[in-house]
Short mmCIF file of C-alpha atoms and ligand atoms in Angstrom, two decimals:
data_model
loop_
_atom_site.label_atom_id
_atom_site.label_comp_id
_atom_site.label_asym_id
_atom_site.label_seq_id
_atom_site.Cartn_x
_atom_site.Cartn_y
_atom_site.Cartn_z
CA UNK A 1 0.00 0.00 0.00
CA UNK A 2 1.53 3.62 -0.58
CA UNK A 3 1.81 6.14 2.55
CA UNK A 4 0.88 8.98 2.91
CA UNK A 5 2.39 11.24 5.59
CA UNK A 6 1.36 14.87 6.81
CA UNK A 7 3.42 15.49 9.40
CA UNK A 8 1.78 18.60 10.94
CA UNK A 9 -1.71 19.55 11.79
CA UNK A 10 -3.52 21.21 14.85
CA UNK A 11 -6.48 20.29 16.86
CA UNK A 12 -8.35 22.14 19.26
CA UNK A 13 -5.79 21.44 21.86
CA UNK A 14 -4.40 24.89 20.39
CA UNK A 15 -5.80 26.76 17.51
CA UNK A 16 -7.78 23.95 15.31
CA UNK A 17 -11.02 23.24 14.74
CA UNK A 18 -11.37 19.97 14.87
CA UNK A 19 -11.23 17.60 18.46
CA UNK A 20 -8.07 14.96 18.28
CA UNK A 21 -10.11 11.85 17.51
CA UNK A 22 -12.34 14.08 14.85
CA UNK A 23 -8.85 15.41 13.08
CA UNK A 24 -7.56 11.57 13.06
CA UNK A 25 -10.77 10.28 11.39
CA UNK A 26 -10.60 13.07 8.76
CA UNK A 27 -7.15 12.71 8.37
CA UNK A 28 -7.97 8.56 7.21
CA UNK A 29 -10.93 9.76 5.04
CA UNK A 30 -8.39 11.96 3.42
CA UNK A 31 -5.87 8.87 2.62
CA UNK A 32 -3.21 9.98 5.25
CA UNK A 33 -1.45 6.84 6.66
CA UNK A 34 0.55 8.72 9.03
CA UNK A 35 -0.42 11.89 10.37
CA UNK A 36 1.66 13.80 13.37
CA UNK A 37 -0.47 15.73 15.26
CA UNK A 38 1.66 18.86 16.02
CA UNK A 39 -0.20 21.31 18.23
CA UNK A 40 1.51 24.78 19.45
CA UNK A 41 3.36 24.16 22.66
CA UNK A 42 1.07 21.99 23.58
CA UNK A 43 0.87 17.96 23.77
CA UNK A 44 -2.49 17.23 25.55
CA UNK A 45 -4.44 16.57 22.34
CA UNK A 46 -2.28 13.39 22.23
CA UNK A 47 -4.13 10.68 24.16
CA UNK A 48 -7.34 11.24 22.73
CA UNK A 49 -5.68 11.19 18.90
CA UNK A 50 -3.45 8.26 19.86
CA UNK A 51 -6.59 6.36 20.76
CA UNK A 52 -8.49 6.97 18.17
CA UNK A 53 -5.82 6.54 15.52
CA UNK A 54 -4.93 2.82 17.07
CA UNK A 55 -9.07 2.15 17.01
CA UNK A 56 -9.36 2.46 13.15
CA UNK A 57 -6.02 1.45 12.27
CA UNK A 58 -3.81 4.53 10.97
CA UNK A 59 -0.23 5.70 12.41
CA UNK A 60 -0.09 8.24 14.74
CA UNK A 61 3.62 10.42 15.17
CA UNK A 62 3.69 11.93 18.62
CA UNK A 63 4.42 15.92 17.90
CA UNK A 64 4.04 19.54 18.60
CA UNK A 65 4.68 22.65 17.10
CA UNK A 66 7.35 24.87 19.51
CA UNK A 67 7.58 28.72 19.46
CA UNK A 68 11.16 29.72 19.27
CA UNK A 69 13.42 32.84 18.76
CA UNK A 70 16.88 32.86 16.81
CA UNK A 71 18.10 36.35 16.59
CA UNK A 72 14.98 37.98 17.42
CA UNK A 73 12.94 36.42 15.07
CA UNK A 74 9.95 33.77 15.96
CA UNK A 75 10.33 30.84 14.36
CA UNK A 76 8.56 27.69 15.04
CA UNK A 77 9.78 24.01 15.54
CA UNK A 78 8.14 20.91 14.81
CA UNK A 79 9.23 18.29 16.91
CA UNK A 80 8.04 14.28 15.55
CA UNK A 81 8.22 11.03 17.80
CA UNK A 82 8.52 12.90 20.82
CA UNK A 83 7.47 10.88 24.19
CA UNK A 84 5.09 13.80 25.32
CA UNK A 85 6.12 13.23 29.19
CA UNK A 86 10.00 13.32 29.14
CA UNK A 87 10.26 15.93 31.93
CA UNK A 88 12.71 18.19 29.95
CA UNK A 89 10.12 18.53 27.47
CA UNK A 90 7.42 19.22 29.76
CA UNK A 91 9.31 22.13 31.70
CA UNK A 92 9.89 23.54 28.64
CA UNK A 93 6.16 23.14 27.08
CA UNK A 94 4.96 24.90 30.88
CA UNK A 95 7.54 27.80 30.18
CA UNK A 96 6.23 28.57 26.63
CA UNK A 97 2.41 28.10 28.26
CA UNK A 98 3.61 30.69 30.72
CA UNK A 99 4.71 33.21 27.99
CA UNK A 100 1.32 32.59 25.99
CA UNK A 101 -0.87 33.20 29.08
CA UNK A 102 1.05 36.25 29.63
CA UNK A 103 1.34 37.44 25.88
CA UNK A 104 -2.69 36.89 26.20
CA UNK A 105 -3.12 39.62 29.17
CA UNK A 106 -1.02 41.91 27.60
CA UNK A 107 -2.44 41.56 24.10
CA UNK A 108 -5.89 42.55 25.80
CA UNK A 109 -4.54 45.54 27.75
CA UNK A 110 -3.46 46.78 24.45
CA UNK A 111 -6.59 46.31 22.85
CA UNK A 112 -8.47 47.72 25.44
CA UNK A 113 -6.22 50.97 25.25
CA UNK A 114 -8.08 50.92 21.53
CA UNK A 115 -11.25 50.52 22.98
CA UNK A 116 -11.65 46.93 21.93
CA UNK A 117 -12.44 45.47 25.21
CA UNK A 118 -13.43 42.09 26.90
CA UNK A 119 -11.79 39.81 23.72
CA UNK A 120 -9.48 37.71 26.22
CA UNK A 121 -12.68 36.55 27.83
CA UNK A 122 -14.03 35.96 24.80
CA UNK A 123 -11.29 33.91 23.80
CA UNK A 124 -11.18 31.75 26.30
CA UNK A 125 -14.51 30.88 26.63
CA UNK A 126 -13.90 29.89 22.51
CA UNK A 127 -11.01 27.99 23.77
CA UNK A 128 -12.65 25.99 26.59
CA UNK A 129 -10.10 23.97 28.32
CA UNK A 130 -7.29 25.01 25.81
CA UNK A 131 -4.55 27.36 25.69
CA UNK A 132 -6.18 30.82 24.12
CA UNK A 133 -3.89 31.40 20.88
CA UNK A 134 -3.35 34.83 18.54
CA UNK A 135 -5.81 32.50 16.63
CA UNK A 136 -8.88 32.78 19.49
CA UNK A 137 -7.91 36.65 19.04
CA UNK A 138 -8.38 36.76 15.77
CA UNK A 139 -11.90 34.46 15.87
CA UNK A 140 -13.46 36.93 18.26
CA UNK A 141 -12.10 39.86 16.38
CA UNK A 142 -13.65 38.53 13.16
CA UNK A 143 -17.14 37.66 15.31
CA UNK A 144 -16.84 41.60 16.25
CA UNK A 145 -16.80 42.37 12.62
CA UNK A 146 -13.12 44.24 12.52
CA UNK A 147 -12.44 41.92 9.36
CA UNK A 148 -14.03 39.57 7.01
CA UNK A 149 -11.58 36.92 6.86
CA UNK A 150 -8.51 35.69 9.85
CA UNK A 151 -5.80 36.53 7.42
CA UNK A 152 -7.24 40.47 7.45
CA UNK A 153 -7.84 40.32 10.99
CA UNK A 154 -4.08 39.66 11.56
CA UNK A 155 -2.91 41.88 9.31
CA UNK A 156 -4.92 44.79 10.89
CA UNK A 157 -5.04 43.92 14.49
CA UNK A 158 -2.35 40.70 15.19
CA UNK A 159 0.62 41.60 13.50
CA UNK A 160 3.53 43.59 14.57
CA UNK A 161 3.05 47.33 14.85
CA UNK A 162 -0.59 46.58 15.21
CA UNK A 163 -2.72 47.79 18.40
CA UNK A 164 -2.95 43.58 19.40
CA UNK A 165 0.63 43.01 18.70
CA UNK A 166 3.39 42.55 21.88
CA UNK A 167 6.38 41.28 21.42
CA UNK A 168 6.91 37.62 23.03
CA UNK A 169 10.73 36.76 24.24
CA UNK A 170 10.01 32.70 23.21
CA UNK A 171 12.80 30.54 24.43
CA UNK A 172 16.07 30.24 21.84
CA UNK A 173 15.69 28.15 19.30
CA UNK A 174 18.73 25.57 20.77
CA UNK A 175 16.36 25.10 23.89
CA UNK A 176 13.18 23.85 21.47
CA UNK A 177 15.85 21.64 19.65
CA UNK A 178 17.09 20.58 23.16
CA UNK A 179 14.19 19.86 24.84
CA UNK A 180 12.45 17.57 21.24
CA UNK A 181 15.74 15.55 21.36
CA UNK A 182 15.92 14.90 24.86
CA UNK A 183 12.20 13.43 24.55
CA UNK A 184 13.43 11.19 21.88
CA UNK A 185 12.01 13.40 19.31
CA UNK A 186 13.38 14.74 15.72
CA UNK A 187 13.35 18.13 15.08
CA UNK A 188 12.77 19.89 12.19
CA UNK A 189 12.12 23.29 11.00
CA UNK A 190 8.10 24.20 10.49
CA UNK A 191 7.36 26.07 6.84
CA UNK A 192 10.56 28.46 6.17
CA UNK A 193 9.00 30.15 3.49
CA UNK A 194 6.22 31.51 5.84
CA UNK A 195 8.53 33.79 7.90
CA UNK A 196 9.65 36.83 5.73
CA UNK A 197 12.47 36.23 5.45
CA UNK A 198 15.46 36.41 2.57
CA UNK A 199 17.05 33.44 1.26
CA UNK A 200 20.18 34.63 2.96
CA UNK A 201 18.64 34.76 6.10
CA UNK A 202 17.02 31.32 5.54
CA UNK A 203 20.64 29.58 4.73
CA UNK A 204 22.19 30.82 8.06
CA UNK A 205 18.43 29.52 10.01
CA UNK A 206 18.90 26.25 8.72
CA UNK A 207 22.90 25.78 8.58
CA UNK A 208 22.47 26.96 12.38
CA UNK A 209 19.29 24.92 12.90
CA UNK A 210 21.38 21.79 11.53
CA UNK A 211 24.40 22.81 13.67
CA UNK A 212 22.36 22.83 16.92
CA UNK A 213 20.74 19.35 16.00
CA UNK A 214 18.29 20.15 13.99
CA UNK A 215 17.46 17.08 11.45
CA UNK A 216 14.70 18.31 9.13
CA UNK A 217 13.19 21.24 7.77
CA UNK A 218 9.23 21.31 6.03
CA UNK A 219 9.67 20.75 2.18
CA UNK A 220 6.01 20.61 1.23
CA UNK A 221 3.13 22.38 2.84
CA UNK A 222 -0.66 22.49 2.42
CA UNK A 223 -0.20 25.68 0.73
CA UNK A 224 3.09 25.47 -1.35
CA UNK A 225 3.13 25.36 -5.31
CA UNK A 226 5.70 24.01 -6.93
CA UNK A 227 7.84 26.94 -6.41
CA UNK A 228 7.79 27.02 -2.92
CA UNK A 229 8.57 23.68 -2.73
CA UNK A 230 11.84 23.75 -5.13
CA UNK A 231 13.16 27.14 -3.16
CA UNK A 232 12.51 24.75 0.33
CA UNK A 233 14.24 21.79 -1.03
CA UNK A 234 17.31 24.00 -2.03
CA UNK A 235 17.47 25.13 1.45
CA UNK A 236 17.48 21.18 2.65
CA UNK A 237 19.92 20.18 0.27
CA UNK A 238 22.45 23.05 1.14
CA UNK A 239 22.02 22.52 4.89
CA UNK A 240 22.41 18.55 4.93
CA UNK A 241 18.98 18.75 6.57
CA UNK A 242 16.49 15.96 5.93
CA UNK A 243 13.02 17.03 4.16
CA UNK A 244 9.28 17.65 5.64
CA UNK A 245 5.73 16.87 4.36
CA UNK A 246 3.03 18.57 6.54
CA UNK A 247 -0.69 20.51 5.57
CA UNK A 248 -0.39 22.51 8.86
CA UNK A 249 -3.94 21.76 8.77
CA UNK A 250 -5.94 24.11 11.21
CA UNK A 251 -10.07 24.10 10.12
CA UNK A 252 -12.29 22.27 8.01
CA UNK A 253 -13.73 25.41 6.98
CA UNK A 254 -10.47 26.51 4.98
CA UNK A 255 -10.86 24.04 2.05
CA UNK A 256 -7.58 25.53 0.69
CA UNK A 257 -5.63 23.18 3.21
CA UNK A 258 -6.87 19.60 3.70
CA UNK A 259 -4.99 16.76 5.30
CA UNK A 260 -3.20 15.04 2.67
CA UNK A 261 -3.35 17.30 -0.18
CA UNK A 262 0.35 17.89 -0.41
CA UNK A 263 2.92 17.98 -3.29
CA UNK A 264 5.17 14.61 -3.30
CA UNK A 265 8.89 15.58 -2.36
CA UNK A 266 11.79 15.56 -5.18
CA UNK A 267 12.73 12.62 -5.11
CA UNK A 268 16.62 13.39 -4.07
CA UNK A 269 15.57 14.56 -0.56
CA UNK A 270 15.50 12.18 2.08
CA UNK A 271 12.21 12.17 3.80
CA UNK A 272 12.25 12.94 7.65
CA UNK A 273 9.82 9.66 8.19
CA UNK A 274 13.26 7.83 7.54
CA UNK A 275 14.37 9.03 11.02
CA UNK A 276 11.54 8.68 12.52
P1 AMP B 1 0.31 32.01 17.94
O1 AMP B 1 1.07 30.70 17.88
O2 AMP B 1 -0.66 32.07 19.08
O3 AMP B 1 1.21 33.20 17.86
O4 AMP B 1 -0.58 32.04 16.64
C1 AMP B 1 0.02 31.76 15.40
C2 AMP B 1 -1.02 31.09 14.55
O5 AMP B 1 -1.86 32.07 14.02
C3 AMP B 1 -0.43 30.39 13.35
O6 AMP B 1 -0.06 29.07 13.66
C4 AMP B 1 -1.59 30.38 12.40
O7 AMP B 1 -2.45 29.31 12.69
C5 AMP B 1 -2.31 31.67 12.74
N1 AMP B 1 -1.99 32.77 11.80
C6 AMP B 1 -0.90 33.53 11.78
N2 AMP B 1 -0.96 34.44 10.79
C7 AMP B 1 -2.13 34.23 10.18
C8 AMP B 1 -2.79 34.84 9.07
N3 AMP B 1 -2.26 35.87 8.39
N4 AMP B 1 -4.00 34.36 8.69
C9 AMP B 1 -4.56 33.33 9.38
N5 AMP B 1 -3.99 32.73 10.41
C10 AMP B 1 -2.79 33.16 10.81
MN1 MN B 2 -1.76 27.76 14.21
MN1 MN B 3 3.55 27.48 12.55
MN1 MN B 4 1.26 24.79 12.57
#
């Protein structure tokens, strides 16, 4: 039978739509014959996926998605076949839920000095029992009619500069990469095209990413054409690092990314399941 990996998507154990088991079963209806389940800082939608993914039959890769900084820039980190309760890991996944409950206060001070008041409440009731994520911000913003779609919402409101924006001191990205390879995990570099930043900028990220035991870096995303994907497979090739496939798959109502639906790798890369 031929595989099919996706080896990041979110559940509402952070900022998807979809409940673990729910996410797992679409995932299968989608053809995915291992998915990761990747959530931000986070690794308590595990269990529930885990179960589910053993009761019909599919693979299910341990993961989650840590918020990093590497010369003041936020970068994110996907770490795959981590064991969720190594204890180095889960200090570290406490400090970044720290940051993000504290990013959340101060993101709805600011607001409120615009006169946009009450949206951390609002977010966390949307959250329930999960961590409240820019992405809860942006959901209530959009519910409050400031913009007709997330992406203009985070342009207007979420980004930096913006009256919801505050600057977050995440943890170094050598600490992420730490703390994924202590818990048995590899770790690889989430969507490099997605940052901003120049190609020179994305060498030096990724020879330093692969110097500090980094082993992979995303390839293909839900949302890459074909040349995203060649300028991403460059960047794996000149840094030695090992290659990616993941939708990032957030909400069933975004039809442009679906579980699965992602470009097959160039065939010279070697795919970071190989590790895994
Ligand atoms: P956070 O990790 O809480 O800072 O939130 C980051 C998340 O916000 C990302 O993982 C995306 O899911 C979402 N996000 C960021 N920028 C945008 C955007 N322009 N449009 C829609 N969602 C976005
Ligand atoms: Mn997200
Ligand atoms: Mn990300
Ligand atoms: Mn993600």
């Amino acid at each position: 039978m031929d595989h099919c990996y996706d080896l990041h998507s979110h559940s509402t154990a952070s900022d998807g739509r979809l409940a673990p088991a729910a996410l797992v079963r679409r995932a299968a209806a989608h053809g995915v014959t291992a998915l990761a389940l990747t959530d931000h800082d986070t690794v308590t939608g595990l269990p529930e996926a885990s179960a589910e993914a053993e009761r019909i039959g599919m693979r299910l890769i341990s993961g989650a998605e840590l918020s990093a900084a590497w010369e003041g820039r936020s970068l994110h980190v996907v770490g795959l076949g981590i064991d969720p309760e190594h204890p180095r890991l889960r200090d570290g996944l406490e400090r970044l839920q720290a940051l993000r409950r504290e990013r959340a206060e101060r993101m709805d001070r600011r607001l409120g000095q615009k006169r946009i008041h009450g949206v951390l409440e609002e977010a966390r009731a949307l959250a329930g029992d999960a961590m409240v994520t820019r992405t809860h911000f942006a959901r209530v913003l959009m519910r409050r009619g400031y913009g007709s779609s997330l992406d203009h919402v985070f342009r207007h409101f979420l980004r930096r500069g913006k009256p919801g924006y505050v600057k977050t001191e995440w943890p170094v990205l050598a600490e992420a990469v730490d703390w994924i390879r202590a818990a048995g995990g590899v770790a690889v570099l989430a969507h490099p095209l997605a940052y901003g930043l120049t190609r020179t900028w994305l060498r030096r990220i990724c020879t330093a990413f692969a110097e500090m035991g980094g082993r992979g870096v995303e390839v293909v995303t839900g949302t890459s054409g074909a040349n995203a994907v060649e300028s991403a497979a460059a960047l794996a090739r000149r840094s030695g690092l090992a290659a990616s496939v993941g939708s990032d798959f957030h909400d069933p109502e975004m039809p442009w990314v679906e579980l699965g639906r992602l470009r097959p790798l160039p065939p010279d890369l070697v795919p970071v399941w190989q590790l895994l």
